[in-house]
XYZ file of N, CA and C in Angstrom:
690
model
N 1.496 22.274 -19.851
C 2.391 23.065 -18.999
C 1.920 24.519 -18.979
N 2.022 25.026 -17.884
C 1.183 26.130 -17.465
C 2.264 27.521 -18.484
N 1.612 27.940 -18.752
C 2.893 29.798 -19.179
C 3.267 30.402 -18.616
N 4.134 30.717 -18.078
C 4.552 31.221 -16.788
C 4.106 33.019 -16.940
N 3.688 33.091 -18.143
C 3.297 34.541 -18.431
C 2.139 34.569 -18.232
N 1.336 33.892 -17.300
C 0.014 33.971 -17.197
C -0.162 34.623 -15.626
N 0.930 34.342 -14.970
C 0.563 34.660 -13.696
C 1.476 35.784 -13.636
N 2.025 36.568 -14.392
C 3.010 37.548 -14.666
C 1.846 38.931 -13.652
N 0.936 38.529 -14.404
C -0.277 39.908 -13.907
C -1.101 39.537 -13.261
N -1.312 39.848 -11.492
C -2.258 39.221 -10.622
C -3.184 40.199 -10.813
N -4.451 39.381 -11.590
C -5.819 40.511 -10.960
C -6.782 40.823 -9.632
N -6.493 39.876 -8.762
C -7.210 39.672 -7.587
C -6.408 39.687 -6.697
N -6.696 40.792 -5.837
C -5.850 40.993 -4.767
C -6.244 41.422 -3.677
N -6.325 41.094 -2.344
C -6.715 41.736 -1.039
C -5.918 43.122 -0.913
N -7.425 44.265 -0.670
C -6.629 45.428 -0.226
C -7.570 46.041 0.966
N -6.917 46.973 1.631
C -7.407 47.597 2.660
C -8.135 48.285 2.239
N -9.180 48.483 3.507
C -10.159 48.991 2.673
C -10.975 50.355 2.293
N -11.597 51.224 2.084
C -12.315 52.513 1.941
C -11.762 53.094 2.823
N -12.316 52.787 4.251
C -12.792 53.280 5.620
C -11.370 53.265 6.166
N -10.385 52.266 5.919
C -9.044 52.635 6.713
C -8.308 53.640 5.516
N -8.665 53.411 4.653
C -7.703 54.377 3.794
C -8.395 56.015 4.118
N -9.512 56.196 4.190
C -10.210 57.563 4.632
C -9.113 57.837 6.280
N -9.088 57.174 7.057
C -8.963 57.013 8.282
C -7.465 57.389 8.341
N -6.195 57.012 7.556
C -5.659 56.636 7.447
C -4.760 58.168 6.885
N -5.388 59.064 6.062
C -5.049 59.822 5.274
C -5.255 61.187 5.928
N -5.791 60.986 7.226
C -5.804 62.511 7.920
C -4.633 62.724 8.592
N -3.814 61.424 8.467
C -2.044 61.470 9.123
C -1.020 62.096 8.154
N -0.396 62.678 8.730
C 0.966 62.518 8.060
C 2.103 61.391 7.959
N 2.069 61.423 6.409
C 3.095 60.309 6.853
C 4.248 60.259 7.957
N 4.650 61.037 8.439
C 5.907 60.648 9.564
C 4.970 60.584 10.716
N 4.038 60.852 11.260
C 3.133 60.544 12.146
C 2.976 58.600 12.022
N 2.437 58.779 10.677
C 2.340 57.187 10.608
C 3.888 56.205 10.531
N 4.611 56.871 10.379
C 6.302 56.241 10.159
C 6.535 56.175 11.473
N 6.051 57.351 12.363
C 7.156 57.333 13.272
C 5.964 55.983 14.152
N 4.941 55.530 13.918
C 4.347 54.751 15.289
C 3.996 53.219 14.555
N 4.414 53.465 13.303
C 4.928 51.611 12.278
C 6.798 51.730 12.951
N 7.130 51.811 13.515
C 8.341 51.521 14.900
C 9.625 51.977 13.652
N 9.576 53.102 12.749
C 10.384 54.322 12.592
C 10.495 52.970 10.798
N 9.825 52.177 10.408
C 9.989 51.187 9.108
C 9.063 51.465 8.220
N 9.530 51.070 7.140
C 8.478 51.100 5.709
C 8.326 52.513 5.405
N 9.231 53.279 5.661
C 9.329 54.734 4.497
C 10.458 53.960 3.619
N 9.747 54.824 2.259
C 10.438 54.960 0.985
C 12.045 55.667 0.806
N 12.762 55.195 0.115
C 14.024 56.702 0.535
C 13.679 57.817 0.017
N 14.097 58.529 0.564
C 14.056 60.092 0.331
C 14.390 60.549 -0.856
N 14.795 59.881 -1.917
C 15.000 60.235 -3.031
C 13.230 60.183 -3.585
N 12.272 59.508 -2.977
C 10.993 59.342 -3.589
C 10.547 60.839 -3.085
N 10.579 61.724 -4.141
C 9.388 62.943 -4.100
C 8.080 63.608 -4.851
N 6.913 63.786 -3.851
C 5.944 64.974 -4.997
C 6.673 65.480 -6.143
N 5.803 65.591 -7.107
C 6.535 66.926 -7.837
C 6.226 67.646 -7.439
N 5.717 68.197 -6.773
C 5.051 69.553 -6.183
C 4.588 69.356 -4.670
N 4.571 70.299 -3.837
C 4.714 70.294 -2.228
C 3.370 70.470 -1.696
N 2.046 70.079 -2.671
C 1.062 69.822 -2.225
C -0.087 68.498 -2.404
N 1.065 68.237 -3.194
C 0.123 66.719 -3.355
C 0.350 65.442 -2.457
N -0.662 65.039 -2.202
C -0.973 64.091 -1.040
C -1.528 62.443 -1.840
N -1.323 61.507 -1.170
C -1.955 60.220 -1.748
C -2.410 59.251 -0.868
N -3.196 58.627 -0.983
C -3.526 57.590 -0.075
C -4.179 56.499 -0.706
N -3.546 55.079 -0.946
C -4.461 53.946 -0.868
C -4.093 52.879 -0.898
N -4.829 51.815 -1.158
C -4.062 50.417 -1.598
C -3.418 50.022 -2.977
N -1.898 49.587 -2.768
C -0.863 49.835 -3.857
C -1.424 48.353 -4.707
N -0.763 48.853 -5.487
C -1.032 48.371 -6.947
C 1.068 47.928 -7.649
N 1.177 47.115 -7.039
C 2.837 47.010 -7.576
C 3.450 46.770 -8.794
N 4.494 47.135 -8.943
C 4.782 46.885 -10.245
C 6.471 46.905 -10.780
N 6.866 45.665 -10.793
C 8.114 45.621 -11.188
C 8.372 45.567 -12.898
N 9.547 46.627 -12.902
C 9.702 46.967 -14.536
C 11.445 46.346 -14.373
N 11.584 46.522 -15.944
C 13.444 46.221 -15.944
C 13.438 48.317 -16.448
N 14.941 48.482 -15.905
C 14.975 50.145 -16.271
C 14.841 50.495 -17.764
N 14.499 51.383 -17.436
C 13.900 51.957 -18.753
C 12.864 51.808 -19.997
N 11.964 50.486 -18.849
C 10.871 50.268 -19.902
C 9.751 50.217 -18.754
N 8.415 50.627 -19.524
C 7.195 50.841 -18.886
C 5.826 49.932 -19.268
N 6.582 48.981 -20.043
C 5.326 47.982 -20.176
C 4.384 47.525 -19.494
N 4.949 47.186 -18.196
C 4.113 46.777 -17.169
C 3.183 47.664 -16.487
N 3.900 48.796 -16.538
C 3.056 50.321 -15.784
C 1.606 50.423 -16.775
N 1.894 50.063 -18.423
C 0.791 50.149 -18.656
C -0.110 48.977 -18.777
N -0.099 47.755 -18.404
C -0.887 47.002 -17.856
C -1.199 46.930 -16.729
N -0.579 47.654 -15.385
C -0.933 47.962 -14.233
C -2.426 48.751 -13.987
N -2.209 50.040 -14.865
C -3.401 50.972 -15.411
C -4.458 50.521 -16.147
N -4.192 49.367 -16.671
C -5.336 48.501 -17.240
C -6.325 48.367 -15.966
N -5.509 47.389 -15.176
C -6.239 46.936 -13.772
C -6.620 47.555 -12.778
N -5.786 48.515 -12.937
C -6.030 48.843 -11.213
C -8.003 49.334 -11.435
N -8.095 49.755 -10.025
C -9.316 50.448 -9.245
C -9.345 51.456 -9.022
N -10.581 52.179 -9.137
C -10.208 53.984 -8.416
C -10.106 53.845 -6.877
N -9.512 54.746 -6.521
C -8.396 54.865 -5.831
C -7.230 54.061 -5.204
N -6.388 52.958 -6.045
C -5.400 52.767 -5.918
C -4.223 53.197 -5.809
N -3.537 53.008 -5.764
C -1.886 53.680 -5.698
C -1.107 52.602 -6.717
N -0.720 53.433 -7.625
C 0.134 52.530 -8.759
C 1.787 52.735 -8.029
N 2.049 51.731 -7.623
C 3.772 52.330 -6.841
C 5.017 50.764 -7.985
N 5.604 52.176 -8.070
C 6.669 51.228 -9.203
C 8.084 51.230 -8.987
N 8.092 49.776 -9.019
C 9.747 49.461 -8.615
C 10.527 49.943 -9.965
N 10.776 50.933 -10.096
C 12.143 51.106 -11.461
C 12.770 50.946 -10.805
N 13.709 50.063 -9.748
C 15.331 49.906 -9.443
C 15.839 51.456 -9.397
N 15.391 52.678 -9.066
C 15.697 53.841 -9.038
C 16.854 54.270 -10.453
N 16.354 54.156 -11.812
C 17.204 54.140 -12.535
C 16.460 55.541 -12.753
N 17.709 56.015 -13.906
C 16.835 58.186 -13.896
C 17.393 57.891 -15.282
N 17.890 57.071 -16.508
C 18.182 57.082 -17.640
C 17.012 57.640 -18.216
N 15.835 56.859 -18.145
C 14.991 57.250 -19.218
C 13.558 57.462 -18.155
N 13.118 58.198 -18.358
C 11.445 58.899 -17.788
C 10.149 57.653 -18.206
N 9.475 57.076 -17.053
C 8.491 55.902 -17.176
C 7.082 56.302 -17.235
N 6.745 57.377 -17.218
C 5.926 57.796 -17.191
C 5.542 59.161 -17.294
N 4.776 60.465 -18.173
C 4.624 61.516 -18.274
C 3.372 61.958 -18.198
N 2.877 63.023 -19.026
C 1.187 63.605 -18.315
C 0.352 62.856 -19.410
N 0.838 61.714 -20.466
C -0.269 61.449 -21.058
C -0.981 59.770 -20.130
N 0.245 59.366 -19.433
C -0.093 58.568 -18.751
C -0.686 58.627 -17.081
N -0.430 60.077 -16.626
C -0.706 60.531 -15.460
C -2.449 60.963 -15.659
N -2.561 61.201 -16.941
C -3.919 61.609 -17.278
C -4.917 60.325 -17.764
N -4.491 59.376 -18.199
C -5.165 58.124 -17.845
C -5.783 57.503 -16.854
N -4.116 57.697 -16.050
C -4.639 57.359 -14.544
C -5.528 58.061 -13.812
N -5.001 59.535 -13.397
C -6.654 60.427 -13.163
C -7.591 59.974 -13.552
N -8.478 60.041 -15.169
C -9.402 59.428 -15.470
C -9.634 58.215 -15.216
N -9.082 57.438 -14.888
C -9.438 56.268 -14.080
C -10.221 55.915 -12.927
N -9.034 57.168 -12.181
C -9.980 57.000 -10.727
C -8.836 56.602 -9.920
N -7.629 56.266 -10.543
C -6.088 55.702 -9.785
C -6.041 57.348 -8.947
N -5.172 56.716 -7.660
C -5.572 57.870 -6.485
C -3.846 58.278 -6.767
N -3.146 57.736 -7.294
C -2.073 58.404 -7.661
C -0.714 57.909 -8.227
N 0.042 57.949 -8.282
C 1.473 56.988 -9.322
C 2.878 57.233 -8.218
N 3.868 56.540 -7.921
C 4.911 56.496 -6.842
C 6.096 55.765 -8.048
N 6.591 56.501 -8.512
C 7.735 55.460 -8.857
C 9.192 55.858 -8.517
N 10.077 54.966 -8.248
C 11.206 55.121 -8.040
C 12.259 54.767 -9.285
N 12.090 56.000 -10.058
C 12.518 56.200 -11.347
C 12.244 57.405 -11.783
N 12.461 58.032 -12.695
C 12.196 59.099 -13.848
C 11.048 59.088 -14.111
N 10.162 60.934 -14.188
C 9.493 61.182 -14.912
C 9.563 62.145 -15.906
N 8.803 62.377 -16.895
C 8.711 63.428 -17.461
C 7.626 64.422 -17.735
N 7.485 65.460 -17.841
C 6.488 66.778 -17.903
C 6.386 67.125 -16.923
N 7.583 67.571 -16.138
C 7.090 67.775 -14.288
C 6.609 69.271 -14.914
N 6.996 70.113 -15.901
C 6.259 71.763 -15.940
C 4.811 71.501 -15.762
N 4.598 70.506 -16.067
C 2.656 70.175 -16.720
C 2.243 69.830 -15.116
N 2.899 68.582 -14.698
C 2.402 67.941 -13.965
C 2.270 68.479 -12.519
N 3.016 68.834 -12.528
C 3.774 70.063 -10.960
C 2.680 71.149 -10.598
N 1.993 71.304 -11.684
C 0.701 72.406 -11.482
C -0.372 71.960 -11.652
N -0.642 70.281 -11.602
C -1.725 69.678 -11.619
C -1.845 69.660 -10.061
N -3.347 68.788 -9.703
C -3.207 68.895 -8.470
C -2.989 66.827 -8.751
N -2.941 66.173 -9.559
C -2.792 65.011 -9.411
C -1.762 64.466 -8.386
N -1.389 63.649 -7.758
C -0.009 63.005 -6.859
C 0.889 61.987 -8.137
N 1.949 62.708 -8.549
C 2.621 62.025 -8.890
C 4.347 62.169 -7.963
N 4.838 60.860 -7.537
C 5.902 61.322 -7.300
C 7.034 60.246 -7.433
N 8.102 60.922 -7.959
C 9.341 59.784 -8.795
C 10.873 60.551 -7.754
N 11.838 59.764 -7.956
C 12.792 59.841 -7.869
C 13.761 60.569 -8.524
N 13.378 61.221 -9.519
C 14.089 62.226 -10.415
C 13.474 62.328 -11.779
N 13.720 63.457 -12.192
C 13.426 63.426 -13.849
C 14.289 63.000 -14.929
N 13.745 62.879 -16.170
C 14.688 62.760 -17.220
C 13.356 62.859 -18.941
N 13.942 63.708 -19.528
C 12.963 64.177 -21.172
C 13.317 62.620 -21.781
N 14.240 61.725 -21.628
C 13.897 60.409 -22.597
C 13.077 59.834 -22.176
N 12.202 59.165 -23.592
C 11.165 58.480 -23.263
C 11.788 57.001 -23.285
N 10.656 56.397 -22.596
C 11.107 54.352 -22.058
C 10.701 53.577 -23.139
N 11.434 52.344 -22.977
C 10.830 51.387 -24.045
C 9.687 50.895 -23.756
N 8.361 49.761 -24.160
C 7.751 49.062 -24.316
C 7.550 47.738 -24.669
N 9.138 46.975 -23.979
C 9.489 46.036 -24.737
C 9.535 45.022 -23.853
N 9.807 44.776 -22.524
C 10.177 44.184 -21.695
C 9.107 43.889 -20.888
N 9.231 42.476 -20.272
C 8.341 41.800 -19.518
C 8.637 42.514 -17.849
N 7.355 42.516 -17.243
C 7.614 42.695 -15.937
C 6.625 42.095 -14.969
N 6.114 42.653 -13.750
C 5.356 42.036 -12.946
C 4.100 43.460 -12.370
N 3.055 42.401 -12.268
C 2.481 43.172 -11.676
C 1.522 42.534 -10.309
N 1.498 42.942 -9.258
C 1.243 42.813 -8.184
C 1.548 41.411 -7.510
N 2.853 41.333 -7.586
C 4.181 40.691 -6.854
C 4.516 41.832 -5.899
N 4.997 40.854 -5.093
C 5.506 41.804 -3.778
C 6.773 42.351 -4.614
N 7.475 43.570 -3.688
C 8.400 44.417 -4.307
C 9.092 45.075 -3.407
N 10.368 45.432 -4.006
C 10.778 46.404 -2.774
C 11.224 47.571 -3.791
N 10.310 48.665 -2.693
C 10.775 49.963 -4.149
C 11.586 51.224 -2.785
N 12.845 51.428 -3.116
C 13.119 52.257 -2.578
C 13.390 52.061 -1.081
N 13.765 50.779 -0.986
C 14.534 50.619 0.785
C 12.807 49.754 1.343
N 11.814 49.777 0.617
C 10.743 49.084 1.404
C 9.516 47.893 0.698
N 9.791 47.156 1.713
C 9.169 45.690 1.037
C 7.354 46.355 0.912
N 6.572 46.265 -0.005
C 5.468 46.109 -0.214
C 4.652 45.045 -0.666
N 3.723 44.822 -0.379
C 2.929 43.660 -0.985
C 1.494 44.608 -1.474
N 0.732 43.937 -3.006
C -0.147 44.552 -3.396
C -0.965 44.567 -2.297
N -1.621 45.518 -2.268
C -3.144 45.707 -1.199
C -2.685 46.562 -0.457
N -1.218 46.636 -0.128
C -0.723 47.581 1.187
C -1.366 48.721 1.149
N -1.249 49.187 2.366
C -2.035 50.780 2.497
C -0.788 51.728 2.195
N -1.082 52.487 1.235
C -0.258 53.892 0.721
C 0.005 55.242 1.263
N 0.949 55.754 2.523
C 0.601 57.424 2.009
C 2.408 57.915 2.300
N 1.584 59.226 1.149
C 2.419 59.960 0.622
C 2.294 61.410 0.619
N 3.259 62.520 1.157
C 2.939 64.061 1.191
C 3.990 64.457 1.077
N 4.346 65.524 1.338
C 5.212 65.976 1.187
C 6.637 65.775 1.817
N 6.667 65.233 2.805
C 7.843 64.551 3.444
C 8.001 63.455 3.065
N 7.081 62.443 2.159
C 7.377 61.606 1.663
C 6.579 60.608 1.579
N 6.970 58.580 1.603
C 5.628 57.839 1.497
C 6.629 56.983 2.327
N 5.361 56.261 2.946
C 5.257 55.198 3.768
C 4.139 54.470 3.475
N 4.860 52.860 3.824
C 4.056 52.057 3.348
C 3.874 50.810 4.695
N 2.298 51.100 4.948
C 1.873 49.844 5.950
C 0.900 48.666 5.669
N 1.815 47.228 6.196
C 0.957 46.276 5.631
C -0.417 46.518 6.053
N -1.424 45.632 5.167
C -2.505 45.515 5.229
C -2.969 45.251 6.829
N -2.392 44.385 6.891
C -2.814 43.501 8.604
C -2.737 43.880 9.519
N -1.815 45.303 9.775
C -1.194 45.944 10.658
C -2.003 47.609 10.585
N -2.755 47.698 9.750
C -3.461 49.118 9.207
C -4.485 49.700 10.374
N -5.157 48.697 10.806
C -5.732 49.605 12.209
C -4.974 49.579 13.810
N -4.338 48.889 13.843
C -3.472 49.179 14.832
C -3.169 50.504 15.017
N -1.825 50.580 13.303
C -1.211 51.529 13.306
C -2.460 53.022 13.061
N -3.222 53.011 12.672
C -3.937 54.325 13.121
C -4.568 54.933 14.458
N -4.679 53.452 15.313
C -4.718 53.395 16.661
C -3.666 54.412 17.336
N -2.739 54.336 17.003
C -1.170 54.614 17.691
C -1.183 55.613 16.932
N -1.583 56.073 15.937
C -1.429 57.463 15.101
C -2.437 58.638 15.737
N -3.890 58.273 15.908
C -4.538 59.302 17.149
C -3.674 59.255 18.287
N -3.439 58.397 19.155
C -2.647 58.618 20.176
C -1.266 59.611 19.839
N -0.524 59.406 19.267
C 0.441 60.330 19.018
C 0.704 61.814 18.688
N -0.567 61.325 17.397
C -0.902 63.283 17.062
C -1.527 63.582 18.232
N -2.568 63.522 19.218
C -2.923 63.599 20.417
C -1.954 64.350 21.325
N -0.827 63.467 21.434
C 0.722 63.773 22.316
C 1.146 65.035 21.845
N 1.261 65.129 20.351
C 1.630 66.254 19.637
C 1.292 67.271 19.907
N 0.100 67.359 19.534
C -0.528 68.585 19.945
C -0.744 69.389 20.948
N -0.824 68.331 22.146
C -0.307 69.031 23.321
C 0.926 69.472 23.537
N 1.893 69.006 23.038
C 2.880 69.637 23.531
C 3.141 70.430 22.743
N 2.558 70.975 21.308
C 2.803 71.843 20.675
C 2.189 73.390 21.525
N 0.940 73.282 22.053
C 0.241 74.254 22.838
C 0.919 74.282 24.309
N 1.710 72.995 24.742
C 2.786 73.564 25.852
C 4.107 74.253 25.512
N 4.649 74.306 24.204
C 5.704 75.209 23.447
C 5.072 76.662 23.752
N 4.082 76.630 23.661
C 3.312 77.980 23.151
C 2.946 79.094 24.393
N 2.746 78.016 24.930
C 2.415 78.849 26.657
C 3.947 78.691 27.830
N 5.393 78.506 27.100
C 6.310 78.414 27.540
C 7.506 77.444 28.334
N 6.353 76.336 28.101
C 6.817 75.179 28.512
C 8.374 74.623 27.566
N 9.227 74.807 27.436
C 10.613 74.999 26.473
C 10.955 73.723 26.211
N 11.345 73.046 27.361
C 11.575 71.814 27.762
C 11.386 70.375 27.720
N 11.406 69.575 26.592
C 10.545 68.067 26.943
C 10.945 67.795 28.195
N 10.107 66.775 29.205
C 10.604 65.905 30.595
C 11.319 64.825 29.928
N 11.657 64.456 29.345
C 12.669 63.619 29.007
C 13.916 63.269 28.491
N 14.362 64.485 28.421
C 15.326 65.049 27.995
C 16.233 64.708 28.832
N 16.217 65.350 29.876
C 17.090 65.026 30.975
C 17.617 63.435 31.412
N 16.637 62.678 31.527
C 16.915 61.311 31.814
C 17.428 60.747 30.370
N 17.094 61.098 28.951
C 17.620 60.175 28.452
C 19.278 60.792 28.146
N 19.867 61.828 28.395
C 21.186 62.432 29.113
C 21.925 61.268 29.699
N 21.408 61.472 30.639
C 21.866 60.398 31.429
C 22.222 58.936 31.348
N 20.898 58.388 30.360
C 21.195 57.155 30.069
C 21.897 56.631 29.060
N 22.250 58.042 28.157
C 23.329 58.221 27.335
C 24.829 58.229 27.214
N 24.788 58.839 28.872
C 25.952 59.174 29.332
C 26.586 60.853 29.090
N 25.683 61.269 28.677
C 26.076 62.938 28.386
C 26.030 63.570 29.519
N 25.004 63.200 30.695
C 24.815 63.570 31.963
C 25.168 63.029 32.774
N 26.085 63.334 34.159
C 25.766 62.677 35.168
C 25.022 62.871 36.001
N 24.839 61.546 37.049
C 24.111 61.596 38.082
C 23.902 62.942 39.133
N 23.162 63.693 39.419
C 22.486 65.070 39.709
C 22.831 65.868 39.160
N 23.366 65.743 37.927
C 23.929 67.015 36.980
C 22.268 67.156 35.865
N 22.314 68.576 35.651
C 21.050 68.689 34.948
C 21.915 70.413 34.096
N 21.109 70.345 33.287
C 21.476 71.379 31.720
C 20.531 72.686 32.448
């Protein structure tokens, strides 16, 4: 009879690859949120510690029970440089899953950065690194090491289903997460958009005030009537 603790930790996993994650990371995440049809952001409780760190790659999952980090450190066993270690803590903030002696592992690794939706600790240290770490809140207790968990099982961390391999990013407004299968599409639709953007940022600029669509969707709202205009 097989151990069911054998398949607890998947080592082989399809992930996206170099070239879309390079590709992939000149977006902002709400660029990429808003054209994956407004799905797969994290909640807003998931933040940087600091308002310049950026992440991008294929996740690395990891379900814990709260307040223990066992699995996080067999995750770091496995992963690859530049992965994304993203961890389901059930958004618990009791006890901190991770701090700078484990954020500094991961760096030396080559891990492209850590996402958990839970507690960390040493944000003074970490906050002035340029590493990407970003959690859901802090807390100075440290976690147990006692408890079984999963690693690269699908997950939902923070309002969004992931599967290992998914493509990762994360900045300062936050992280979004797009399946693998769907990864060049959605960068397809991400030039096109920043594209849109930008023009109309340089039509703000030269006085253009107005979107054209404004008006009609008034209307189809019902805020406007028919030949009435603002």
């Amino acid at each position: 009879m097989t151990n069911p603790t054998n398949t607890m930790i998947q080592r082989n996993i399809q992930r996206v690859t170099a070239e879309e994650v390079q590709q992939a990371a000149e977006y902002q995440a709400a660029i990429l949120a808003d054209v994956a049809g407004r799905r797969g952001t994290l909640h807003g409780r998931i933040k940087p510690l600091a308002s310049h760190m950026k992440v991008a790659g294929p996740a690395i999952t990891v379900e814990v029970r709260p307040g223990d980090n066992l699995a996080i450190h067999a995750a770091l066993a496995i992963a690859q440089p530049g992965d994304v270690i993203v961890v389901d803590g059930k958004g618990d903030l009791s006890c901190a899953l991770l701090g700078e002696i484990m954020a500094t592992q991961a760096e030396a690794t080559g891990i492209a950065g850590i996402i958990i939706d839970g507690a960390v600790r040493d944000a003074d240290t970490l906050s002035k690194q340029n590493y990407p770490v970003f959690a859901a809140g802090l807390n100075p207790c440290g976690p147990t090491k006692l408890i079984p968990g999963r690693v690269n099982h699908p997950v939902s961390v923070a309002g969004a289903q992931i599967e290992a391999g998914d493509l990762i990013v994360g900045d300062v407004d936050g992280v979004v997460v797009i399946p693998r299968a769907e990864v060049q599409a959605i960068i397809a639709l991400a030039k096109k958009k920043l594209e849109g953007e930008t023009q109309r940022l340089a039509a703000i600029r030269t006085g253009d005030l107005r979107p054209s669509w404004v008006e009609k969707a008034l209307r189809q709202a019902g805020m406007l009537g028919e030949g009435e205009s603002l």
